[in-house]
Short mmCIF file of C-alpha atoms and ligand atoms in Angstrom, two decimals:
data_model
loop_
_atom_site.label_atom_id
_atom_site.label_comp_id
_atom_site.label_asym_id
_atom_site.label_seq_id
_atom_site.Cartn_x
_atom_site.Cartn_y
_atom_site.Cartn_z
CA UNK N 224 133.87 58.81 17.01
CA UNK N 225 134.44 55.83 14.52
CA UNK N 226 136.32 52.91 15.82
CA UNK N 227 139.10 51.99 15.56
CA UNK N 228 140.83 55.49 16.15
CA UNK N 229 144.37 55.88 14.85
CA UNK N 230 146.17 52.61 15.73
CA UNK N 231 148.50 52.73 18.78
CA UNK N 232 151.78 51.28 17.63
CA UNK N 233 155.54 51.40 18.21
CA UNK N 234 157.00 52.37 21.42
CA UNK N 235 154.89 53.95 24.26
CA UNK N 236 156.76 55.18 27.25
CA UNK N 237 155.17 54.22 30.76
CA UNK N 238 155.88 57.83 32.22
CA UNK N 239 157.31 58.60 35.46
CA UNK N 240 155.50 61.12 37.84
CA UNK N 241 158.27 63.56 38.64
CA UNK N 242 158.11 64.41 42.20
CA UNK N 243 159.53 66.96 44.51
CA UNK N 244 161.26 66.23 47.89
CA UNK N 245 158.18 67.56 49.87
CA UNK N 246 156.71 64.20 50.32
CA UNK N 247 159.91 62.99 52.19
CA UNK N 248 160.20 66.33 54.01
CA UNK N 249 156.58 66.11 55.33
CA UNK N 250 157.36 62.85 56.85
CA UNK N 251 160.08 64.48 58.91
CA UNK N 252 157.89 67.33 59.84
CA UNK N 253 155.33 64.87 61.05
CA UNK N 254 157.93 62.83 63.05
CA UNK N 255 159.11 66.09 64.55
CA UNK N 256 155.55 66.95 65.68
CA UNK N 257 154.95 63.49 67.14
CA UNK N 258 157.96 63.77 69.34
CA UNK N 259 156.32 66.92 71.03
CA UNK N 260 154.82 66.03 74.27
CA UNK N 261 152.72 69.13 75.31
CA UNK N 262 150.22 71.36 73.38
CA UNK N 263 152.50 74.38 74.35
CA UNK N 264 155.49 72.64 72.95
CA UNK N 265 153.86 71.62 69.90
CA UNK N 266 152.66 75.05 69.36
CA UNK N 267 156.03 76.39 69.85
CA UNK N 268 157.72 73.89 67.58
CA UNK N 269 155.01 74.46 64.90
CA UNK N 270 155.89 78.23 65.03
CA UNK N 271 159.53 77.38 64.77
CA UNK N 272 158.72 75.30 61.74
CA UNK N 273 156.79 77.98 59.98
CA UNK N 274 159.87 80.15 60.03
CA UNK N 275 161.94 77.22 58.57
CA UNK N 276 161.55 76.83 54.85
CA UNK N 277 162.82 73.29 54.80
CA UNK N 278 160.42 72.12 57.37
CA UNK N 279 157.39 73.95 56.10
CA UNK N 280 154.47 71.63 55.52
CA UNK N 281 154.26 71.80 51.64
CA UNK N 282 151.27 70.57 49.75
CA UNK N 283 152.82 70.28 46.26
CA UNK N 284 154.54 66.95 45.80
CA UNK N 285 154.42 66.64 42.15
CA UNK N 286 157.02 68.48 40.05
CA UNK N 287 154.75 69.53 37.12
CA UNK N 288 157.42 72.06 36.09
CA UNK N 289 159.61 69.43 34.32
CA UNK N 290 156.73 67.69 32.23
CA UNK N 291 157.24 69.95 29.09
CA UNK N 292 160.98 69.27 29.19
CA UNK N 293 160.18 65.61 29.60
CA UNK N 294 157.94 65.60 26.45
CA UNK N 295 160.73 67.11 24.45
CA UNK N 296 163.25 64.61 25.84
CA UNK N 297 161.21 61.65 24.78
CA UNK N 298 160.25 62.95 21.36
CA UNK N 299 163.79 64.47 20.36
CA UNK N 300 166.27 62.25 22.32
CA UNK N 301 164.43 58.97 22.42
CA UNK N 302 162.22 59.04 19.30
CA UNK N 303 159.16 57.95 21.46
CA UNK N 304 155.99 59.78 20.67
CA UNK N 305 153.38 57.87 22.64
CA UNK N 306 153.06 57.74 26.40
CA UNK N 307 151.15 55.84 28.88
CA UNK N 308 150.45 58.10 32.04
CA UNK N 309 149.70 57.11 35.71
CA UNK N 310 150.39 53.47 35.31
CA UNK N 311 152.77 51.28 37.22
CA UNK N 312 155.81 53.39 36.57
CA UNK N 313 153.87 56.60 37.13
CA UNK N 314 152.73 55.52 40.59
CA UNK N 315 149.28 56.01 39.62
CA UNK N 316 147.76 53.92 42.19
CA UNK N 317 149.76 55.89 44.89
CA UNK N 318 148.42 59.18 43.65
CA UNK N 319 145.26 60.84 44.96
CA UNK N 320 142.37 61.18 42.44
CA UNK N 321 143.07 64.90 42.26
CA UNK N 322 146.66 64.56 41.66
CA UNK N 323 146.04 61.92 38.87
CA UNK N 324 143.71 64.28 37.04
CA UNK N 325 146.40 67.16 37.41
CA UNK N 326 149.10 64.85 36.10
CA UNK N 327 146.90 63.56 33.10
CA UNK N 328 146.14 67.10 32.14
CA UNK N 329 149.72 68.24 32.20
CA UNK N 330 150.92 65.59 30.15
CA UNK N 331 148.02 66.14 27.61
CA UNK N 332 148.68 69.90 27.45
CA UNK N 333 152.41 69.73 27.27
CA UNK N 334 152.22 66.90 24.67
CA UNK N 335 149.85 68.70 22.32
CA UNK N 336 151.25 68.84 18.72
CA UNK N 337 154.24 66.93 19.91
CA UNK N 338 153.12 63.55 20.91
CA UNK N 339 151.01 61.16 18.78
CA UNK N 340 148.99 59.46 21.53
CA UNK N 341 148.49 60.07 25.35
CA UNK N 342 146.98 57.08 26.95
CA UNK N 343 145.73 57.55 30.62
CA UNK N 344 145.54 54.70 33.13
CA UNK N 345 142.44 55.22 34.94
CA UNK N 346 142.40 51.89 36.92
CA UNK N 347 141.31 52.15 40.68
CA UNK N 348 139.93 49.94 43.36
CA UNK N 349 136.75 52.04 43.20
CA UNK N 350 134.58 51.93 40.19
CA UNK N 351 133.47 55.46 40.91
CA UNK N 352 136.82 56.77 40.87
CA UNK N 353 137.80 54.85 37.83
CA UNK N 354 134.73 56.26 36.07
CA UNK N 355 135.48 59.79 37.29
CA UNK N 356 138.98 59.56 35.76
CA UNK N 357 137.89 57.96 32.66
CA UNK N 358 135.39 60.94 32.12
CA UNK N 359 138.15 63.37 32.90
CA UNK N 360 140.55 61.81 30.38
CA UNK N 361 137.81 62.25 27.68
CA UNK N 362 137.32 65.89 28.80
CA UNK N 363 140.97 66.88 28.53
CA UNK N 364 141.19 65.26 25.09
CA UNK N 365 143.27 62.20 25.97
CA UNK N 366 143.62 59.59 23.10
CA UNK N 367 142.70 56.50 25.16
CA UNK N 368 142.27 54.92 28.55
CA UNK N 369 143.51 51.82 30.24
CA UNK N 370 142.30 49.90 33.12
CA UNK N 371 143.83 47.24 35.34
CA UNK N 372 141.81 44.75 37.19
CA UNK N 373 140.78 45.77 40.61
CA UNK N 374 143.19 44.09 42.96
CA UNK N 375 141.79 43.99 46.61
CA UNK N 376 138.33 42.84 46.27
CA UNK N 377 139.07 40.83 43.23
CA UNK N 378 136.78 39.66 40.15
CA UNK N 379 137.17 35.97 40.20
CA UNK N 380 135.64 35.24 36.72
CA UNK N 381 136.02 36.70 33.32
CA UNK N 382 132.29 37.78 33.21
CA UNK N 383 132.78 39.71 36.43
CA UNK N 384 136.03 41.41 35.27
CA UNK N 385 134.32 42.39 32.07
CA UNK N 386 131.49 43.96 33.82
CA UNK N 387 133.73 46.02 35.88
CA UNK N 388 135.66 47.10 32.70
CA UNK N 389 132.50 47.76 30.82
CA UNK N 390 131.24 50.15 33.45
CA UNK N 391 134.65 52.34 33.35
CA UNK N 392 134.71 52.19 29.40
CA UNK N 393 130.92 53.46 29.43
CA UNK N 394 132.06 56.49 31.37
CA UNK N 395 134.33 57.53 28.38
CA UNK N 396 132.26 56.20 25.39
CA UNK N 397 134.11 58.16 22.80
CA UNK N 398 137.65 56.99 23.96
CA UNK N 399 139.59 53.86 22.84
CA UNK N 400 139.73 51.46 25.62
CA UNK N 401 142.68 49.22 26.58
CA UNK N 402 142.91 46.29 29.12
CA UNK N 403 146.01 46.45 31.23
CA UNK N 404 146.92 42.93 31.95
CA UNK N 405 149.54 42.66 34.91
CA UNK N 406 148.67 39.58 36.92
CA UNK N 407 151.90 39.52 38.99
CA UNK N 408 150.93 42.82 40.55
CA UNK N 409 147.05 42.62 40.55
CA UNK N 410 146.74 38.87 41.41
CA UNK N 411 144.06 38.57 39.00
CA UNK N 412 145.01 35.59 36.94
CA UNK N 413 142.23 35.61 34.33
CA UNK N 414 143.96 34.76 31.14
CA UNK N 415 143.90 37.61 28.62
CA UNK N 416 142.98 35.33 25.84
CA UNK N 417 139.79 34.42 27.72
CA UNK N 418 139.09 37.98 28.45
CA UNK N 419 139.25 39.04 24.82
CA UNK N 420 136.87 36.41 23.61
CA UNK N 421 133.81 38.28 22.53
CA UNK N 422 134.99 41.53 24.28
CA UNK N 423 133.53 43.90 21.71
CA UNK N 424 130.05 42.71 22.14
CA UNK N 425 130.51 44.09 25.91
CA UNK N 426 132.91 46.89 25.35
CA UNK N 427 132.42 48.29 21.94
CA UNK N 428 135.27 50.90 22.67
CA UNK N 429 137.89 48.03 23.19
CA UNK N 430 140.97 48.80 21.21
CA UNK N 431 143.70 46.80 22.57
CA UNK N 432 145.64 45.04 25.30
CA UNK N 433 148.72 45.98 27.29
CA UNK N 434 150.26 42.76 28.11
CA UNK N 435 152.69 42.94 31.06
CA UNK N 436 153.28 39.30 31.58
CA UNK N 437 155.59 36.68 30.50
CA UNK N 438 153.14 34.11 29.33
CA UNK N 439 153.78 34.20 25.57
CA UNK N 440 151.31 31.32 25.01
CA UNK N 441 148.46 33.54 26.28
CA UNK N 442 149.82 36.49 24.35
CA UNK N 443 150.31 34.52 21.26
CA UNK N 444 146.81 33.27 21.42
CA UNK N 445 145.42 36.87 22.08
CA UNK N 446 146.92 37.73 18.74
CA UNK N 447 145.89 34.57 16.89
CA UNK N 448 142.46 34.38 18.02
CA UNK N 449 141.73 38.08 17.18
CA UNK N 450 143.36 38.48 13.66
CA UNK N 451 140.04 39.81 12.17
CA UNK N 452 140.18 42.79 14.68
CA UNK N 453 142.31 45.80 14.41
CA UNK N 454 143.34 45.52 18.09
CA UNK N 455 146.67 46.88 19.31
CA UNK N 456 148.62 44.28 21.15
CA UNK N 457 151.12 46.05 23.33
CA UNK N 458 153.79 44.17 25.03
CA UNK N 459 154.92 45.20 28.44
CA UNK N 460 158.02 43.11 29.25
CA UNK N 461 160.74 45.22 27.67
CA UNK N 462 163.50 42.61 28.11
CA UNK N 463 161.36 40.05 26.10
CA UNK N 464 160.08 42.43 23.36
CA UNK N 465 161.66 40.73 20.43
CA UNK N 466 159.93 37.37 21.25
CA UNK N 467 156.49 39.34 21.52
CA UNK N 468 157.25 40.89 18.22
CA UNK N 469 157.52 37.46 16.64
CA UNK N 470 154.23 36.57 18.16
CA UNK N 471 152.51 39.59 16.77
CA UNK N 472 152.94 42.45 19.07
CA UNK N 473 152.12 45.75 17.34
CA UNK N 474 153.72 47.78 20.03
CA UNK N 475 155.14 47.99 23.56
CA UNK N 476 154.61 49.96 26.64
CA UNK N 477 157.32 50.02 29.12
CA UNK N 478 159.41 51.87 31.68
CA UNK N 479 162.82 51.52 29.87
CA UNK N 480 161.53 53.23 26.66
CA UNK N 481 161.99 56.51 28.91
CA UNK N 482 165.80 56.19 28.58
CA UNK N 483 166.41 53.27 26.12
CA UNK N 484 163.69 54.19 23.61
CA UNK N 485 166.41 55.07 20.92
CA UNK N 486 168.14 51.60 21.36
CA UNK N 487 164.69 49.80 21.42
CA UNK N 488 163.67 51.81 18.23
CA UNK N 489 166.78 50.37 16.37
CA UNK N 490 165.74 46.98 17.40
CA UNK N 491 162.12 47.46 15.95
CA UNK N 492 163.67 48.88 12.75
CA UNK N 493 166.04 45.89 12.41
CA UNK N 494 162.99 43.64 13.04
CA UNK N 495 160.93 45.50 10.44
CA UNK N 496 163.85 45.10 7.92
CA UNK N 497 163.89 41.49 8.76
CA UNK N 498 167.47 41.72 9.95
CA UNK N 499 166.75 39.19 12.88
CA UNK N 500 170.34 38.80 13.83
CA UNK N 501 170.77 42.50 14.21
CA UNK N 502 167.46 42.77 16.11
CA UNK N 503 168.54 40.00 18.40
CA UNK N 504 171.84 41.83 19.02
CA UNK N 505 169.95 44.78 20.31
CA UNK N 506 167.61 42.68 22.38
CA UNK N 507 170.60 41.00 23.99
CA UNK N 508 172.14 44.37 24.82
CA UNK N 509 169.14 45.62 26.33
CA UNK N 510 168.72 42.52 28.41
CA UNK N 511 172.32 42.69 29.55
CA UNK N 512 171.27 46.11 31.29
CA UNK N 513 168.04 44.93 32.62
CA UNK N 514 169.66 41.68 33.79
CA UNK N 515 172.24 43.59 35.62
CA UNK N 516 169.71 46.12 37.37
CA UNK N 517 167.29 43.43 38.30
CA UNK N 518 169.99 41.63 40.08
CA UNK N 519 170.67 44.82 42.08
CA UNK N 520 166.88 45.20 42.88
CA UNK N 521 164.94 47.05 40.12
CA UNK N 522 161.51 48.93 40.25
CA UNK N 523 159.91 52.28 40.07
CA UNK N 524 162.34 54.06 42.35
CA UNK N 525 165.39 52.69 40.44
CA UNK N 526 163.71 53.73 36.98
CA UNK N 527 163.30 57.33 38.51
CA UNK N 528 167.01 57.35 39.47
CA UNK N 529 168.20 55.97 35.99
CA UNK N 530 165.90 58.52 34.16
CA UNK N 531 167.24 61.32 36.20
CA UNK N 532 170.74 60.23 35.48
CA UNK N 533 170.25 59.62 31.74
CA UNK N 534 168.01 62.72 30.86
CA UNK N 535 169.20 65.25 33.36
CA UNK N 536 165.61 65.76 34.21
CA UNK N 537 165.02 65.46 37.98
CA UNK N 538 162.51 62.80 38.67
CA UNK N 539 162.62 63.18 42.36
CA UNK N 540 162.03 60.42 45.05
CA UNK N 541 159.22 57.94 44.82
CA UNK N 542 156.19 58.12 47.07
CA UNK N 543 155.97 56.08 49.95
CA UNK N 544 155.80 52.94 50.60
CA UNK N 545 158.54 53.00 47.87
CA UNK N 546 161.90 54.03 48.94
CA UNK N 547 164.46 55.96 47.15
CA UNK N 548 167.02 54.02 45.05
CA UNK N 549 170.54 54.03 46.72
CA UNK N 550 173.54 56.05 45.59
CA UNK N 551 175.26 52.61 45.15
CA UNK N 552 172.56 51.62 42.72
CA UNK N 553 172.68 54.57 40.73
CA UNK N 554 176.54 54.45 40.40
CA UNK N 555 176.42 50.94 39.37
CA UNK N 556 173.73 51.49 36.89
CA UNK N 557 175.59 54.36 35.42
CA UNK N 558 178.82 52.30 35.03
CA UNK N 559 176.78 49.59 33.34
CA UNK N 560 174.95 52.07 30.81
CA UNK N 561 178.57 53.44 29.87
CA UNK N 562 180.06 50.07 29.50
CA UNK N 563 177.20 49.06 27.17
CA UNK N 564 177.62 52.36 25.22
CA UNK N 565 174.13 53.57 26.20
CA UNK N 566 175.47 56.41 27.97
CA UNK N 567 178.71 58.53 27.41
CA UNK N 568 180.38 61.30 29.55
CA UNK N 569 179.02 63.79 27.17
CA UNK N 570 175.37 62.62 27.72
CA UNK N 571 175.67 63.52 31.27
CA UNK N 572 173.83 66.82 31.88
CA UNK N 573 173.95 69.28 34.72
CA UNK N 574 171.64 68.23 37.55
CA UNK N 575 171.59 64.58 36.83
CA UNK N 576 174.23 63.73 39.54
CA UNK N 577 171.64 64.27 42.17
CA UNK N 578 169.98 60.87 41.02
CA UNK N 579 169.78 58.51 43.89
CA UNK N 580 171.50 60.77 46.22
C1 SI3 H 878 156.22 45.51 36.41
C2 SI3 H 878 156.57 46.74 35.52
O1 SI3 H 878 156.93 47.58 36.10
N1 SI3 H 878 156.75 46.54 34.23
C3 SI3 H 878 157.11 47.59 33.33
C4 SI3 H 878 158.13 47.12 32.39
O2 SI3 H 878 158.48 48.11 31.55
C5 SI3 H 878 159.37 46.67 33.18
O3 SI3 H 878 159.89 47.86 34.01
C6 SI3 H 878 160.66 46.23 32.37
O4 SI3 H 878 160.26 45.09 31.65
C7 SI3 H 878 161.83 45.77 33.16
O5 SI3 H 878 161.49 44.63 33.86
C8 SI3 H 878 155.96 47.88 32.52
O6 SI3 H 878 155.20 46.81 32.05
C9 SI3 H 878 155.01 48.79 33.33
C10 SI3 H 878 154.23 49.70 32.79
O7 SI3 H 878 154.03 49.59 31.56
C11 SI3 H 878 153.50 50.77 33.43
O8 SI3 H 878 154.21 51.49 34.03
O9 SI3 H 878 152.26 50.93 33.48
#
């Protein structure tokens, strides 16, 4: 494959992994069994459980059945045609390798002929797992792979990090490779600007940076020092996207594009038309919402609840150690979305009221 492949630009939704309630139920099942004291009691209770649908030990925790509907929602309702799968929002690091493969496959299958690009995050603590996932992404026809820095036994220098990334990229030599810079979560503080210096010599498939940090000096220098390249510079802090566009961002990956994609696309359009005051109005409006939810406590669980509410597609609970968003959170977020005109009563669809319940 010749590089660069089609350039990744515009909005990229960091997809949520829809889950069933089974993960939570299984915890209760386990607690129930732990409370038993003798083998015969355990046997009896297990038999009882086998006869109770709600306590059955179920293996399927991912709700694959809604992914097709989710693709259509992103494309038709939000105008978002690129996705980033199994990242932070998708709880990729909380899934098993087998689940990650199945999730990736489902998005690629359901996105065929509907989505422009499907990027799979394949970062893991184990190089072997990362390579397996990279190879798998290539086999299923994904459009690119992204990798975060390993965050337990960490690379301490640029060269070590590059060597790790290079090994993963080499497992999928025909796929565009993106580095996912998210230092607040990985604890790996190697500056992106430093990492990009000479990166093509080491990773010929390198095609871009997903920059989830607020250091606009670092981000700006990544753009400035690589003007000769065709890299994609994807910004990952949704509330600051306009500033990054000014710095040269070519696109954005984020959680809020799942449900605020349409609004953010209007901001991109205003920016494109050089109507900066309109673009700023949109950014401030988006900021008002994010600022509000951040003060309540905002993360992946809350994103799941908001998306369920706005789209009507059940995203289910998060996986432990994350906890479900509270009903109070969802109610407040709903009121705020309505007050900002991001959501009207007619937008609410059947099924979305279970959000955060
Ligand atoms: C830390 C975090 O989750 N950041 C989000 C943002 O979209 C974030 O939710 C948003 O800017 C609100 O703060 C994305 O950068 C994450 C992301 O792209 C991913 O899920 O991989």
